[in-house]
XYZ file of N, CA, C and O in Angstrom:
280
model
N 165.466 115.422 146.142
C 164.449 114.576 146.736
C 165.154 113.361 147.341
O 165.906 112.684 146.672
N 164.923 113.085 148.609
C 165.574 111.948 149.240
C 164.671 110.714 149.225
O 163.545 110.754 148.757
N 165.196 109.618 149.745
C 164.496 108.338 149.705
C 163.112 108.414 150.349
O 162.134 107.915 149.801
N 163.002 109.059 151.503
C 161.707 109.162 152.187
C 160.716 109.990 151.372
O 159.535 109.666 151.317
N 161.220 111.048 150.741
C 160.338 111.875 149.914
C 159.852 111.107 148.692
O 158.706 111.232 148.295
N 160.732 110.310 148.090
C 160.338 109.504 146.928
C 159.250 108.525 147.333
O 158.207 108.428 146.687
N 159.467 107.795 148.423
C 158.482 106.816 148.873
C 157.175 107.493 149.265
O 156.089 107.012 148.928
N 157.258 108.621 149.952
C 156.065 109.308 150.413
C 155.257 109.938 149.296
O 154.048 110.103 149.406
N 155.920 110.308 148.222
C 155.257 110.953 147.093
C 155.272 110.071 145.848
O 155.281 110.568 144.728
N 155.273 108.782 146.055
C 155.447 107.859 144.943
C 154.389 108.050 143.854
O 154.696 108.012 142.671
N 153.154 108.277 144.223
C 152.102 108.421 143.213
C 152.411 109.569 142.263
O 152.223 109.445 141.058
N 152.914 110.680 142.783
C 153.274 111.800 141.927
C 154.585 111.524 141.174
O 154.720 111.841 140.002
N 155.535 110.940 141.864
C 156.861 110.710 141.304
C 156.851 109.652 140.214
O 157.629 109.718 139.275
N 155.963 108.689 140.314
C 155.989 107.601 139.339
C 155.675 108.077 137.930
O 156.050 107.420 136.970
N 155.049 109.237 137.784
C 154.839 109.807 136.459
C 156.161 110.107 135.770
O 156.320 109.869 134.565
N 157.129 110.603 136.528
C 158.459 110.877 135.980
C 159.150 109.573 135.602
O 159.824 109.494 134.577
N 158.972 108.564 136.431
C 159.550 107.252 136.147
C 158.914 106.687 134.880
O 159.597 106.144 134.009
N 157.614 106.842 134.763
C 156.868 106.343 133.597
C 157.341 107.017 132.309
O 157.448 106.368 131.276
N 157.649 108.334 132.383
C 158.173 109.039 131.212
C 159.507 108.456 130.767
O 159.779 108.337 129.577
N 160.342 108.105 131.727
C 161.671 107.564 131.428
C 161.602 106.125 130.934
O 162.286 105.764 129.990
N 160.811 105.301 131.601
C 160.731 103.875 131.284
C 159.282 103.511 130.959
O 158.572 102.902 131.764
N 158.858 103.884 129.781
C 157.469 103.731 129.359
C 156.971 102.305 129.254
O 155.757 102.081 129.230
N 157.866 101.329 129.185
C 157.432 99.937 129.114
C 156.904 99.419 130.449
O 156.248 98.388 130.487
N 157.213 100.118 131.530
C 156.757 99.664 132.842
C 155.261 99.920 132.976
O 154.773 101.000 132.674
N 154.559 98.915 133.447
C 153.110 99.031 133.609
C 152.767 99.694 134.933
O 153.607 99.780 135.844
N 151.525 100.117 135.066
C 151.069 100.678 136.339
C 151.193 99.642 137.453
O 151.566 99.981 138.575
N 150.896 98.387 137.150
C 151.025 97.333 138.162
C 152.474 97.201 138.631
O 152.730 97.057 139.830
N 153.407 97.236 137.697
C 154.818 97.150 138.076
C 155.216 98.337 138.942
O 155.895 98.169 139.959
N 154.799 99.525 138.545
C 155.152 100.719 139.313
C 154.482 100.723 140.678
O 155.079 101.177 141.659
N 153.280 100.189 140.773
C 152.617 100.081 142.077
C 153.381 99.130 142.995
O 153.483 99.374 144.200
N 153.935 98.057 142.445
C 154.724 97.124 143.255
C 156.025 97.757 143.729
O 156.528 97.434 144.799
N 156.596 98.654 142.938
C 157.857 99.310 143.292
C 157.681 100.177 144.534
O 158.514 100.153 145.432
N 156.616 100.951 144.582
C 156.291 101.825 145.723
C 157.478 102.655 146.204
O 157.688 102.824 147.395
N 158.286 103.167 145.275
C 159.386 104.049 145.653
C 160.675 103.352 146.049
O 161.636 104.012 146.404
N 160.723 102.038 145.959
C 161.938 101.309 146.351
C 162.852 101.155 145.139
O 162.471 100.571 144.127
N 164.036 101.663 145.269
C 165.000 101.695 144.170
C 165.346 100.299 143.663
O 165.435 100.062 142.459
N 165.582 99.372 144.565
C 165.959 98.023 144.170
C 164.845 97.353 143.360
O 165.107 96.649 142.396
N 163.589 97.582 143.783
C 162.453 97.016 143.061
C 162.362 97.635 141.675
O 162.075 96.951 140.701
N 162.592 98.937 141.600
C 162.556 99.627 140.309
C 163.615 99.045 139.378
O 163.337 98.756 138.216
N 164.814 98.863 139.890
C 165.896 98.310 139.071
C 165.503 96.942 138.512
O 165.706 96.665 137.327
N 164.928 96.109 139.342
C 164.510 94.781 138.889
C 163.439 94.850 137.818
O 163.485 94.105 136.825
N 162.487 95.747 137.980
C 161.420 95.887 136.995
C 161.960 96.420 135.663
O 161.533 95.980 134.594
N 162.916 97.342 135.735
C 163.519 97.885 134.513
C 164.285 96.785 133.784
O 164.144 96.621 132.569
N 165.092 96.029 134.515
C 165.853 94.935 133.913
C 164.924 93.963 133.209
O 165.182 93.540 132.081
N 163.858 93.591 133.874
C 162.915 92.624 133.326
C 162.211 93.173 132.082
O 162.123 92.493 131.053
N 161.728 94.404 132.154
C 160.961 94.984 131.048
C 161.822 95.264 129.819
O 161.363 95.108 128.694
N 163.074 95.670 130.040
C 163.922 96.080 128.929
C 164.974 95.048 128.548
O 165.668 95.226 127.540
N 165.133 94.001 129.345
C 166.113 92.967 129.036
C 167.532 93.494 128.999
O 168.318 93.127 128.122
N 167.872 94.350 129.967
C 169.212 94.930 130.015
C 169.959 94.435 131.250
O 169.358 93.881 132.175
N 171.260 94.658 131.253
C 172.093 94.184 132.352
C 171.891 95.032 133.604
O 171.382 96.157 133.539
N 172.336 94.488 134.715
C 172.277 95.220 135.977
C 173.100 96.501 135.878
O 172.683 97.551 136.364
N 174.257 96.411 135.230
C 175.130 97.575 135.093
C 174.456 98.680 134.279
O 174.509 99.851 134.636
N 173.815 98.309 133.171
C 173.120 99.297 132.347
C 171.946 99.893 133.109
O 171.682 101.095 133.025
N 171.248 99.064 133.861
C 170.126 99.548 134.664
C 170.609 100.580 135.670
O 170.004 101.646 135.819
N 171.690 100.289 136.365
C 172.248 101.213 137.347
C 172.650 102.536 136.691
O 172.409 103.608 137.246
N 173.248 102.457 135.513
C 173.637 103.669 134.793
C 172.404 104.508 134.472
O 172.392 105.722 134.699
N 171.360 103.872 133.973
C 170.140 104.599 133.630
C 169.499 105.238 134.860
O 169.047 106.386 134.810
N 169.466 104.500 135.970
C 168.860 105.042 137.189
C 169.680 106.220 137.714
O 169.128 107.241 138.112
N 170.995 106.099 137.696
C 171.847 107.211 138.160
C 171.660 108.444 137.292
O 171.580 109.565 137.806
N 171.582 108.254 135.990
C 171.326 109.387 135.091
C 169.977 110.020 135.409
O 169.840 111.246 135.451
N 168.981 109.204 135.642
C 167.640 109.672 135.982
C 167.659 110.450 137.300
O 167.083 111.527 137.408
N 168.354 109.911 138.295
C 168.445 110.583 139.598
C 169.055 111.973 139.465
O 168.572 112.923 140.080
N 170.103 112.078 138.672
C 170.734 113.386 138.470
C 169.769 114.351 137.782
O 169.680 115.516 138.145
N 169.061 113.864 136.801
C 168.167 114.715 136.027
C 166.990 115.233 136.838
O 166.570 116.368 136.693
N 166.433 114.398 137.712
C 165.245 114.814 138.480
C 165.587 115.152 139.933
O 164.687 115.337 140.740
N 166.879 115.240 140.242
C 167.337 115.565 141.589
C 166.714 114.640 142.624
O 166.031 115.046 143.555
N 166.972 113.362 142.430
C 166.412 112.321 143.298
C 167.557 111.471 143.836
O 168.436 111.085 143.088
N 167.496 111.159 145.141
C 168.513 110.293 145.732
C 167.835 109.218 146.569
O 167.254 109.496 147.600
N 167.908 107.999 146.079
C 167.352 106.876 146.831
C 168.375 106.281 147.777
O 168.036 105.490 148.614
N 169.630 106.630 147.624
C 170.717 105.985 148.390
C 170.601 106.249 149.859
O 170.235 107.258 150.313
C-alpha cells in the first residue's frame, strides 16, 4: 500500500493503526488523515516515547501491513 492509497483509504486503514496503537483516540486519528508525520507525532505524545522509538515502531508496522508512506 503506498502513500496515496493510505490517505485515500484512511477510514479503513486507521483500524489497523488503532490495533497497533490503542491509546490513540478517534479524534487523533482523524487529525492524522493518513499523514505519516502526523501519526508519528500523535504516537510520541500518547506513549511518551522518543522519536527514534516511534520511527522503529512505524517501520515495523509498515512491514507487517505492507504499507509505505515514504
